[in-house]
C-alpha angles and dihedrals in degrees: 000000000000118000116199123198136171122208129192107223115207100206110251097210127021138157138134140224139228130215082208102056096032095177103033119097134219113203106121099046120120084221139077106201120193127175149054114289101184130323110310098017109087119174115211122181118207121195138189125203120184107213096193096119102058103099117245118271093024118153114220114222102176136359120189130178120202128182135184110251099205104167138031116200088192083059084195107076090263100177116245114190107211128182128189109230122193107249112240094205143039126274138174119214092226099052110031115113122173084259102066086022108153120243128250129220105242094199090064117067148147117231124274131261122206096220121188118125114058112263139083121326128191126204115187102238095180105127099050100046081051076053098050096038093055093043084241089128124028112251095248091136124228141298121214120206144156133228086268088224107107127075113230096012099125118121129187128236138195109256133195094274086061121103097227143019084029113184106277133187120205122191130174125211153175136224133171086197093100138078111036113199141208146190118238123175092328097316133099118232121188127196133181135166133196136185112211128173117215132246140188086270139045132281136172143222126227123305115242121202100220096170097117089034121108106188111021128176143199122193122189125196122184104216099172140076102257135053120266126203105228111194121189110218127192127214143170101199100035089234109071110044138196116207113224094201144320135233135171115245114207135216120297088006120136120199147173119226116229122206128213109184135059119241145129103255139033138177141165124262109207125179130153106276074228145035114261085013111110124173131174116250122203120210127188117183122201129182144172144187 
């Protein structure tokens, strides 16, 4: 059976360097400038996603990166084209400078936003986390950049240090790993289990196609320190989802979900109850015909 899952990334390293300023870092900005401000001073923004906790032998089906634009220098919507590149070398956050600044490969590359007004923008990454995940291309991040052509075309975004509309990648996969089914005095029982930690922002388990089950059970454990908010969403193509309710699930509680609804698929929603505030979320999943 194929088990399909979407996960948030926070990136784990970002920063970005200024023609400007060729030997200053910014690692520890709450901000991620690209661009070109005015001849002489270019903007570029590095970041860094860890892909350990996509299972092996996943197939990724999307990968999208969004980030919060906050600020235009051109203050009048000038458009900046940005692409994301995959970056060809190494680099570290708290050490990288335009000078010793890594190189990108310019034949790889996500799609390209249009960004003017303040707000969220998306690029399809899709073909550099495959990349990453295969270990066809080594995990350096990526690197986005303009044209470098337009005067006051730099724009700000929110970077990891920030508070709050932190970088995120989201990717959605498959995977025929889970669950693993047996046959049990003439009846088929099916069983999986996952281990997910909890972000700012939702995220969601596997989808499990109960249409031939007869008894099915979810069963949540908070095993962290903080307090996590489960939904229980309903679909009947496994790819758009309607959540039933939500609750908040504390520390050291064990609960069943209970469904509603009929429908072909279901699957567990799972965020921090607050901000900053991650916890880890066990969830055990048990069917029969």
């Amino acid at each position: 059976m194929i088990m399909m899952a979407t996960i948030n990334l926070p990136a784990i390293d970002d920063s970005f360097v200024d023609s400007f300023q060729p030997t200053l870092n910014y690692g520890n900005s709450p901000v991620l400038l690209v661009g070109k401000l005015v001849d002489g001073i270019l903007y570029r923004s590095l970041l860094k996603f860890d892909l350990a906790s996509i299972p092996s032998g996943a197939s990724i089906i999307s990968a999208q990166l969004t980030l919060e634009m906050n600020f235009d220098y051109s203050g009048a919507g000038t458009i900046a084209s940005i692409t994301p590149y995959a970056v060809a070398d190494n680099w570290s956050g708290a050490t990288v400078t335009w000078n010793n600044q890594p190189a990108i490969n310019q034949a790889i590359a996500g799609t390209t936003a249009n960004v003017t007004v303040t707000g969220p923008y998306s690029w399809n990454v899709l073909n550099l986390v495959n990349g990453w995940f295969t270990g066809s291309l080594a995990n350096n991040g990526l690197e986005l950049r303009t044209g470098e052509s337009t005067s006051l075309e730099t724009k700000s975004f929110v970077s990891s240090n920030a508070a709050a509309q932190r970088p995120v990648l989201t990717i959605a996969y498959e995977t025929d790993i889970l669950p693993a089914a047996v046959t049990i005095a003439g009846r088929t029982v099916e069983s999986g289990h996952e281990d997910v930690t909890t972000t700012d922002s939702f995220q969601y388990s596997g989808a499990r196609d109960t249409s031939q089950m007869t008894a099915v059970s979810f069963v949540v454990s908070n095993t962290g320190p903080n307090t996590a908010t489960i939904g229980a969403e309903d679909s009947n193509d496994g790819i758009n989802f309607v959540t039933e309710y939500t609750f908040g699930l504390a520390p050291n509680i064990t609960t069943v979900v209970q469904y509603s609804f009929y429908s072909r698929f279901k699957r567990l929603s799972y965020k921090s109850l607050n901000p900053g505030q991650p916890t880890t979320v066990s969830i055990d999943y048990l069917a029969r015909t």
